[in-house]
Amino acid sequence: MRKFLLLFGVLIVSLAFVLSAPAAEIKVGTLLSHTGPLKEFGPNLQNGVVLAAKQMGAAGFEIQLIHEDSETSAIPATNAAKKLVEVDRVVAIVGALASGVTVPVAESVTSPNNVIMISPASTSPLITILPADQGKDFLFRTCPSDALQGVIAGRMAADYNKTAAVLYVNNPYGQGLAEQFKTSFEQKGGKVLAMVPHDEKAAESYNAELKKALADKPDRLAAFSYPEHAKIYLKEAIEFFKFRHFLFCDGTKSQDIPK
């Protein structure tokens, strides 16, 4: 949280110098998940933004926050971002969370309009080299790329397992993490038996995907999804397939998972 507040403060002060605008004119939007597969994280992250703005205000630098829900989905998030940029005239947006939301919003809204976007959660490697932001540098994140996480996860898994399967959310986040994991795991001598994507919208059951992923009896199942997906298919894997050997990622970091 301390790091997030510091980065937020640096962002706002930088904007003030760049725009040469009075403090009262500084508007910042948030585009976080309050519904959808990442809804667990949105409220707390928004509280962090509110706290940062409150502290800046106490120091004499007033910030007007305008909050929007990304719904953890590209189309509603893009519409919300357009409203923030075109109607509210924000100079920066904090968000989104899912890479599958951050990428299309940056491509179609923020980068074309020279609006800063800073994500506290998007890890897709694509964000580092997003063509729409090349030569502009308006897209940022405060977390490492999956080019790091996937490599380390693959190496760790290979230390304990000969085979693995991957069940991943079918968006830039899941795709990038799954591909990096597969490359790293197999470079260390392991074998990925199945790469099974699932839809970004949370489903009531993942029996069909689990059947494909576990068909060849992998030593480990890598769960590269969000909490609203994983808490369903992990429970099904245990109850219906009697499988209990999992590898988790940042996307599945939730209080609901151990429960």
C-alpha positions as YAML, in Angstrom:
chain: A
units: angstrom
residues:
- id: 1
  name: MET
  ca: [0.00, 0.00, 0.00]
- id: 2
  name: ARG
  ca: [2.85, 2.41, 0.87]
- id: 3
  name: LYS
  ca: [4.39, 1.84, -2.57]
- id: 4
  name: PHE
  ca: [1.04, 2.41, -4.25]
- id: 5
  name: LEU
  ca: [0.47, 5.67, -2.39]
- id: 6
  name: LEU
  ca: [3.95, 6.89, -3.31]
- id: 7
  name: LEU
  ca: [3.49, 6.08, -6.99]
- id: 8
  name: PHE
  ca: [0.08, 7.73, -6.99]
- id: 9
  name: GLY
  ca: [1.53, 10.86, -5.45]
- id: 10
  name: VAL
  ca: [4.39, 11.01, -7.95]
- id: 11
  name: LEU
  ca: [1.90, 10.56, -10.79]
- id: 12
  name: ILE
  ca: [-0.31, 13.43, -9.69]
- id: 13
  name: VAL
  ca: [2.55, 15.84, -8.97]
- id: 14
  name: SER
  ca: [4.04, 15.04, -12.38]
- id: 15
  name: LEU
  ca: [0.72, 15.76, -14.05]
- id: 16
  name: ALA
  ca: [0.50, 19.12, -12.35]
- id: 17
  name: PHE
  ca: [3.84, 20.17, -13.80]
- id: 18
  name: VAL
  ca: [3.08, 18.79, -17.24]
- id: 19
  name: LEU
  ca: [-0.33, 20.40, -17.50]
- id: 20
  name: SER
  ca: [0.55, 23.59, -15.63]
- id: 21
  name: ALA
  ca: [-3.00, 23.39, -14.27]
- id: 22
  name: PRO
  ca: [-4.31, 24.59, -10.92]
- id: 23
  name: ALA
  ca: [-4.70, 21.82, -8.36]
- id: 24
  name: ALA
  ca: [-8.48, 22.20, -8.32]
- id: 25
  name: GLU
  ca: [-8.63, 21.21, -11.99]
- id: 26
  name: ILE
  ca: [-6.90, 17.86, -11.52]
- id: 27
  name: LYS
  ca: [-9.34, 15.03, -12.15]
- id: 28
  name: VAL
  ca: [-8.31, 11.41, -11.84]
- id: 29
  name: GLY
  ca: [-10.49, 8.44, -12.71]
- id: 30
  name: THR
  ca: [-10.49, 4.93, -11.33]
- id: 31
  name: LEU
  ca: [-11.43, 1.94, -13.46]
- id: 32
  name: LEU
  ca: [-11.40, -0.97, -11.04]
- id: 33
  name: SER
  ca: [-13.34, -4.22, -10.71]
- id: 34
  name: HIS
  ca: [-16.43, -3.96, -8.54]
- id: 35
  name: THR
  ca: [-18.26, -6.69, -10.42]
- id: 36
  name: GLY
  ca: [-17.06, -9.66, -12.48]
- id: 37
  name: PRO
  ca: [-14.32, -12.23, -11.77]
- id: 38
  name: LEU
  ca: [-12.02, -9.75, -9.97]
- id: 39
  name: LYS
  ca: [-14.69, -8.03, -7.88]
- id: 40
  name: GLU
  ca: [-12.96, -9.10, -4.66]
- id: 41
  name: PHE
  ca: [-10.07, -6.71, -5.28]
- id: 42
  name: GLY
  ca: [-11.75, -3.54, -6.57]
- id: 43
  name: PRO
  ca: [-13.09, -2.01, -3.34]
- id: 44
  name: ASN
  ca: [-9.81, -2.27, -1.40]
- id: 45
  name: LEU
  ca: [-7.78, -0.85, -4.28]
- id: 46
  name: GLN
  ca: [-10.25, 2.01, -4.60]
- id: 47
  name: ASN
  ca: [-9.85, 2.69, -0.88]
- id: 48
  name: GLY
  ca: [-6.12, 3.01, -1.49]
- id: 49
  name: VAL
  ca: [-6.69, 5.62, -4.19]
- id: 50
  name: VAL
  ca: [-9.09, 7.53, -1.94]
- id: 51
  name: LEU
  ca: [-6.55, 7.50, 0.89]
- id: 52
  name: ALA
  ca: [-3.82, 8.80, -1.42]
- id: 53
  name: ALA
  ca: [-6.07, 11.62, -2.63]
- id: 54
  name: LYS
  ca: [-7.00, 12.47, 0.96]
- id: 55
  name: GLN
  ca: [-3.34, 12.70, 1.95]
- id: 56
  name: MET
  ca: [-2.53, 14.85, -1.07]
- id: 57
  name: GLY
  ca: [-5.47, 17.10, -0.16]
- id: 58
  name: ALA
  ca: [-4.16, 17.49, 3.38]
- id: 59
  name: ALA
  ca: [-0.88, 18.66, 1.85]
- id: 60
  name: GLY
  ca: [-2.75, 21.33, -0.12]
- id: 61
  name: PHE
  ca: [-3.10, 19.53, -3.46]
- id: 62
  name: GLU
  ca: [-6.75, 18.86, -4.22]
- id: 63
  name: ILE
  ca: [-7.66, 15.92, -6.44]
- id: 64
  name: GLN
  ca: [-11.13, 15.11, -7.70]
- id: 65
  name: LEU
  ca: [-11.69, 11.37, -8.05]
- id: 66
  name: ILE
  ca: [-14.26, 9.90, -10.41]
- id: 67
  name: HIS
  ca: [-14.92, 6.19, -9.95]
- id: 68
  name: GLU
  ca: [-16.11, 3.74, -12.59]
- id: 69
  name: ASP
  ca: [-16.61, -0.03, -12.54]
- id: 70
  name: SER
  ca: [-14.68, -1.96, -15.21]
- id: 71
  name: GLU
  ca: [-16.95, -4.98, -14.60]
- id: 72
  name: THR
  ca: [-13.76, -7.00, -15.32]
- id: 73
  name: SER
  ca: [-14.85, -6.95, -18.95]
- id: 74
  name: ALA
  ca: [-13.45, -5.17, -22.01]
- id: 75
  name: ILE
  ca: [-16.60, -3.65, -23.54]
- id: 76
  name: PRO
  ca: [-18.15, -2.05, -20.42]
- id: 77
  name: ALA
  ca: [-14.69, -0.94, -19.27]
- id: 78
  name: THR
  ca: [-13.98, 0.71, -22.62]
- id: 79
  name: ASN
  ca: [-17.30, 2.56, -22.45]
- id: 80
  name: ALA
  ca: [-16.56, 3.67, -18.90]
- id: 81
  name: ALA
  ca: [-13.08, 4.84, -19.92]
- id: 82
  name: LYS
  ca: [-14.54, 6.87, -22.80]
- id: 83
  name: LYS
  ca: [-16.87, 8.56, -20.34]
- id: 84
  name: LEU
  ca: [-13.97, 9.37, -17.99]
- id: 85
  name: VAL
  ca: [-11.86, 10.81, -20.82]
- id: 86
  name: GLU
  ca: [-14.44, 12.52, -23.02]
- id: 87
  name: VAL
  ca: [-17.02, 13.68, -20.47]
- id: 88
  name: ASP
  ca: [-15.23, 13.94, -17.13]
- id: 89
  name: ARG
  ca: [-11.95, 15.05, -18.77]
- id: 90
  name: VAL
  ca: [-9.68, 13.14, -16.41]
- id: 91
  name: VAL
  ca: [-5.93, 13.46, -16.90]
- id: 92
  name: ALA
  ca: [-5.18, 9.95, -15.66]
- id: 93
  name: ILE
  ca: [-6.90, 6.65, -14.90]
- id: 94
  name: VAL
  ca: [-5.93, 4.23, -12.14]
- id: 95
  name: GLY
  ca: [-6.76, 0.75, -13.50]
- id: 96
  name: ALA
  ca: [-7.72, -1.57, -14.87]
- id: 97
  name: LEU
  ca: [-7.04, -4.82, -13.04]
- id: 98
  name: ALA
  ca: [-7.39, -7.54, -15.68]
- id: 99
  name: SER
  ca: [-4.93, -7.40, -18.57]
- id: 100
  name: GLY
  ca: [-7.82, -8.31, -20.85]
- id: 101
  name: VAL
  ca: [-9.39, -5.01, -19.84]
- id: 102
  name: THR
  ca: [-6.30, -2.80, -19.60]
- id: 103
  name: VAL
  ca: [-5.09, -3.67, -23.11]
- id: 104
  name: PRO
  ca: [-8.27, -2.76, -25.06]
- id: 105
  name: VAL
  ca: [-8.85, 0.36, -22.96]
- id: 106
  name: ALA
  ca: [-5.29, 1.54, -23.61]
- id: 107
  name: GLU
  ca: [-5.55, 0.71, -27.31]
- id: 108
  name: SER
  ca: [-8.85, 2.44, -27.99]
- id: 109
  name: VAL
  ca: [-9.15, 5.16, -25.34]
- id: 110
  name: THR
  ca: [-6.21, 6.27, -23.19]
- id: 111
  name: SER
  ca: [-3.18, 6.05, -25.46]
- id: 112
  name: PRO
  ca: [-4.91, 7.63, -28.51]
- id: 113
  name: ASN
  ca: [-6.05, 10.50, -26.28]
- id: 114
  name: ASN
  ca: [-2.70, 10.90, -24.49]
- id: 115
  name: VAL
  ca: [-4.20, 10.05, -21.11]
- id: 116
  name: ILE
  ca: [-2.03, 8.29, -18.54]
- id: 117
  name: MET
  ca: [-3.24, 4.86, -17.44]
- id: 118
  name: ILE
  ca: [-1.55, 3.08, -14.56]
- id: 119
  name: SER
  ca: [-2.63, -0.44, -13.60]
- id: 120
  name: PRO
  ca: [-1.95, -1.91, -10.15]
- id: 121
  name: ALA
  ca: [-2.58, -5.48, -11.34]
- id: 122
  name: SER
  ca: [-2.23, -6.13, -15.09]
- id: 123
  name: THR
  ca: [0.67, -8.50, -15.78]
- id: 124
  name: SER
  ca: [0.42, -9.45, -19.45]
- id: 125
  name: PRO
  ca: [3.80, -9.17, -21.26]
- id: 126
  name: LEU
  ca: [1.94, -7.42, -24.09]
- id: 127
  name: ILE
  ca: [1.53, -4.29, -21.96]
- id: 128
  name: THR
  ca: [5.28, -3.68, -22.05]
- id: 129
  name: ILE
  ca: [5.35, -3.55, -25.85]
- id: 130
  name: LEU
  ca: [1.77, -2.53, -26.67]
- id: 131
  name: PRO
  ca: [1.91, -1.14, -30.24]
- id: 132
  name: ALA
  ca: [-0.75, 1.49, -29.54]
- id: 133
  name: ASP
  ca: [1.47, 3.01, -26.84]
- id: 134
  name: GLN
  ca: [4.81, 2.82, -28.65]
- id: 135
  name: GLY
  ca: [6.46, 6.22, -28.90]
- id: 136
  name: LYS
  ca: [3.95, 7.65, -26.39]
- id: 137
  name: ASP
  ca: [4.57, 5.92, -23.05]
- id: 138
  name: PHE
  ca: [1.21, 6.68, -21.45]
- id: 139
  name: LEU
  ca: [0.62, 3.13, -20.19]
- id: 140
  name: PHE
  ca: [2.16, 1.99, -16.88]
- id: 141
  name: ARG
  ca: [1.78, -0.72, -14.26]
- id: 142
  name: THR
  ca: [3.07, -1.18, -10.70]
- id: 143
  name: CYS
  ca: [3.41, -5.00, -10.82]
- id: 144
  name: PRO
  ca: [5.88, -7.22, -12.71]
- id: 145
  name: SER
  ca: [5.18, -8.78, -16.09]
- id: 146
  name: ASP
  ca: [4.23, -12.43, -16.48]
- id: 147
  name: ALA
  ca: [7.49, -12.72, -18.38]
- id: 148
  name: LEU
  ca: [8.88, -12.91, -14.82]
- id: 149
  name: GLN
  ca: [6.08, -14.76, -13.02]
- id: 150
  name: GLY
  ca: [5.64, -17.42, -15.72]
- id: 151
  name: VAL
  ca: [9.36, -18.14, -15.88]
- id: 152
  name: ILE
  ca: [9.72, -18.53, -12.12]
- id: 153
  name: ALA
  ca: [6.53, -20.61, -11.84]
- id: 154
  name: GLY
  ca: [7.78, -22.96, -14.56]
- id: 155
  name: ARG
  ca: [11.14, -23.41, -12.87]
- id: 156
  name: MET
  ca: [9.59, -24.06, -9.47]
- id: 157
  name: ALA
  ca: [7.10, -26.55, -10.87]
- id: 158
  name: ALA
  ca: [9.85, -28.44, -12.71]
- id: 159
  name: ASP
  ca: [11.76, -28.89, -9.45]
- id: 160
  name: TYR
  ca: [8.93, -31.08, -8.10]
- id: 161
  name: ASN
  ca: [7.00, -32.36, -11.14]
- id: 162
  name: LYS
  ca: [7.70, -34.11, -14.43]
- id: 163
  name: THR
  ca: [4.37, -33.25, -16.06]
- id: 164
  name: ALA
  ca: [1.82, -30.47, -15.76]
- id: 165
  name: ALA
  ca: [-1.40, -29.20, -17.29]
- id: 166
  name: VAL
  ca: [-2.56, -25.59, -17.46]
- id: 167
  name: LEU
  ca: [-6.13, -24.33, -17.06]
- id: 168
  name: TYR
  ca: [-6.16, -20.62, -17.84]
- id: 169
  name: VAL
  ca: [-8.49, -17.70, -18.45]
- id: 170
  name: ASN
  ca: [-8.62, -16.96, -22.18]
- id: 171
  name: ASN
  ca: [-7.44, -13.33, -22.22]
- id: 172
  name: PRO
  ca: [-4.05, -11.59, -22.46]
- id: 173
  name: TYR
  ca: [-3.33, -12.31, -18.79]
- id: 174
  name: GLY
  ca: [-4.02, -16.04, -18.92]
- id: 175
  name: GLN
  ca: [-2.51, -16.53, -22.37]
- id: 176
  name: GLY
  ca: [0.75, -14.75, -21.55]
- id: 177
  name: LEU
  ca: [1.19, -16.49, -18.21]
- id: 178
  name: ALA
  ca: [0.37, -19.94, -19.61]
- id: 179
  name: GLU
  ca: [2.77, -19.57, -22.53]
- id: 180
  name: GLN
  ca: [5.62, -18.33, -20.34]
- id: 181
  name: PHE
  ca: [5.00, -21.16, -17.87]
- id: 182
  name: LYS
  ca: [5.03, -23.81, -20.62]
- id: 183
  name: THR
  ca: [8.28, -22.53, -22.11]
- id: 184
  name: SER
  ca: [10.02, -22.33, -18.74]
- id: 185
  name: PHE
  ca: [8.69, -25.69, -17.48]
- id: 186
  name: GLU
  ca: [9.79, -27.55, -20.59]
- id: 187
  name: GLN
  ca: [13.20, -25.85, -20.66]
- id: 188
  name: LYS
  ca: [13.77, -27.40, -17.26]
- id: 189
  name: GLY
  ca: [12.88, -30.86, -18.57]
- id: 190
  name: GLY
  ca: [9.17, -31.01, -17.75]
- id: 191
  name: LYS
  ca: [6.33, -31.72, -20.15]
- id: 192
  name: VAL
  ca: [3.09, -29.74, -20.39]
- id: 193
  name: LEU
  ca: [0.41, -32.28, -21.30]
- id: 194
  name: ALA
  ca: [-2.50, -29.88, -21.89]
- id: 195
  name: MET
  ca: [-3.16, -26.15, -22.26]
- id: 196
  name: VAL
  ca: [-6.88, -25.64, -21.68]
- id: 197
  name: PRO
  ca: [-8.44, -22.15, -21.92]
- id: 198
  name: HIS
  ca: [-11.77, -21.13, -20.42]
- id: 199
  name: ASP
  ca: [-13.99, -18.14, -21.02]
- id: 200
  name: GLU
  ca: [-13.38, -14.87, -19.19]
- id: 201
  name: LYS
  ca: [-16.95, -14.85, -17.89]
- id: 202
  name: ALA
  ca: [-17.29, -17.05, -14.80]
- id: 203
  name: ALA
  ca: [-19.19, -20.28, -15.46]
- id: 204
  name: GLU
  ca: [-21.22, -22.50, -13.14]
- id: 205
  name: SER
  ca: [-19.08, -25.55, -13.94]
- id: 206
  name: TYR
  ca: [-15.74, -26.40, -15.55]
- id: 207
  name: ASN
  ca: [-16.13, -30.16, -15.80]
- id: 208
  name: ALA
  ca: [-15.48, -30.19, -19.56]
- id: 209
  name: GLU
  ca: [-12.26, -28.17, -19.21]
- id: 210
  name: LEU
  ca: [-11.07, -30.27, -16.27]
- id: 211
  name: LYS
  ca: [-11.67, -33.47, -18.21]
- id: 212
  name: LYS
  ca: [-9.35, -32.23, -20.96]
- id: 213
  name: ALA
  ca: [-6.72, -30.86, -18.56]
- id: 214
  name: LEU
  ca: [-6.57, -33.99, -16.38]
- id: 215
  name: ALA
  ca: [-7.02, -36.63, -19.10]
- id: 216
  name: ASP
  ca: [-3.34, -37.68, -19.12]
- id: 217
  name: LYS
  ca: [-2.97, -37.53, -15.32]
- id: 218
  name: PRO
  ca: [-0.51, -34.62, -14.92]
- id: 219
  name: ASP
  ca: [1.56, -34.32, -11.77]
- id: 220
  name: ARG
  ca: [0.38, -30.73, -11.33]
- id: 221
  name: LEU
  ca: [-2.48, -28.53, -12.52]
- id: 222
  name: ALA
  ca: [-1.51, -24.86, -12.95]
- id: 223
  name: ALA
  ca: [-4.54, -22.68, -12.14]
- id: 224
  name: PHE
  ca: [-4.00, -19.44, -14.05]
- id: 225
  name: SER
  ca: [-7.37, -17.73, -13.61]
- id: 226
  name: TYR
  ca: [-9.24, -15.29, -11.38]
- id: 227
  name: PRO
  ca: [-10.89, -16.17, -8.05]
- id: 228
  name: GLU
  ca: [-14.44, -16.38, -9.43]
- id: 229
  name: HIS
  ca: [-13.24, -19.03, -11.91]
- id: 230
  name: ALA
  ca: [-10.73, -20.91, -9.80]
- id: 231
  name: LYS
  ca: [-12.81, -21.38, -6.68]
- id: 232
  name: ILE
  ca: [-15.32, -23.30, -8.82]
- id: 233
  name: TYR
  ca: [-13.02, -25.53, -10.86]
- id: 234
  name: LEU
  ca: [-10.62, -26.26, -7.99]
- id: 235
  name: LYS
  ca: [-13.55, -27.50, -5.89]
- id: 236
  name: GLU
  ca: [-14.75, -29.62, -8.82]
- id: 237
  name: ALA
  ca: [-11.25, -31.01, -9.39]
- id: 238
  name: ILE
  ca: [-11.11, -32.19, -5.78]
- id: 239
  name: GLU
  ca: [-14.67, -33.49, -5.52]
- id: 240
  name: PHE
  ca: [-15.26, -35.00, -8.97]
- id: 241
  name: PHE
  ca: [-11.77, -35.87, -10.22]
- id: 242
  name: LYS
  ca: [-10.08, -36.58, -6.85]
- id: 243
  name: PHE
  ca: [-7.21, -34.30, -7.91]
- id: 244
  name: ARG
  ca: [-5.39, -32.23, -5.30]
- id: 245
  name: HIS
  ca: [-2.07, -31.08, -6.74]
- id: 246
  name: PHE
  ca: [-2.26, -27.44, -7.81]
- id: 247
  name: LEU
  ca: [0.01, -24.53, -8.68]
- id: 248
  name: PHE
  ca: [-1.43, -21.07, -8.11]
- id: 249
  name: CYS
  ca: [-0.64, -17.60, -9.47]
- id: 250
  name: ASP
  ca: [-1.30, -14.01, -8.43]
- id: 251
  name: GLY
  ca: [-4.71, -14.13, -10.10]
- id: 252
  name: THR
  ca: [-5.92, -16.85, -7.74]
- id: 253
  name: LYS
  ca: [-4.78, -15.03, -4.61]
- id: 254
  name: SER
  ca: [-8.04, -14.92, -2.70]
- id: 255
  name: GLN
  ca: [-9.40, -15.75, 0.74]
- id: 256
  name: ASP
  ca: [-11.99, -17.92, -0.98]
- id: 257
  name: ILE
  ca: [-9.42, -20.33, -2.42]
- id: 258
  name: PRO
  ca: [-8.26, -22.00, 0.83]
- id: 259
  name: LYS
  ca: [-11.86, -22.11, 2.03]
...
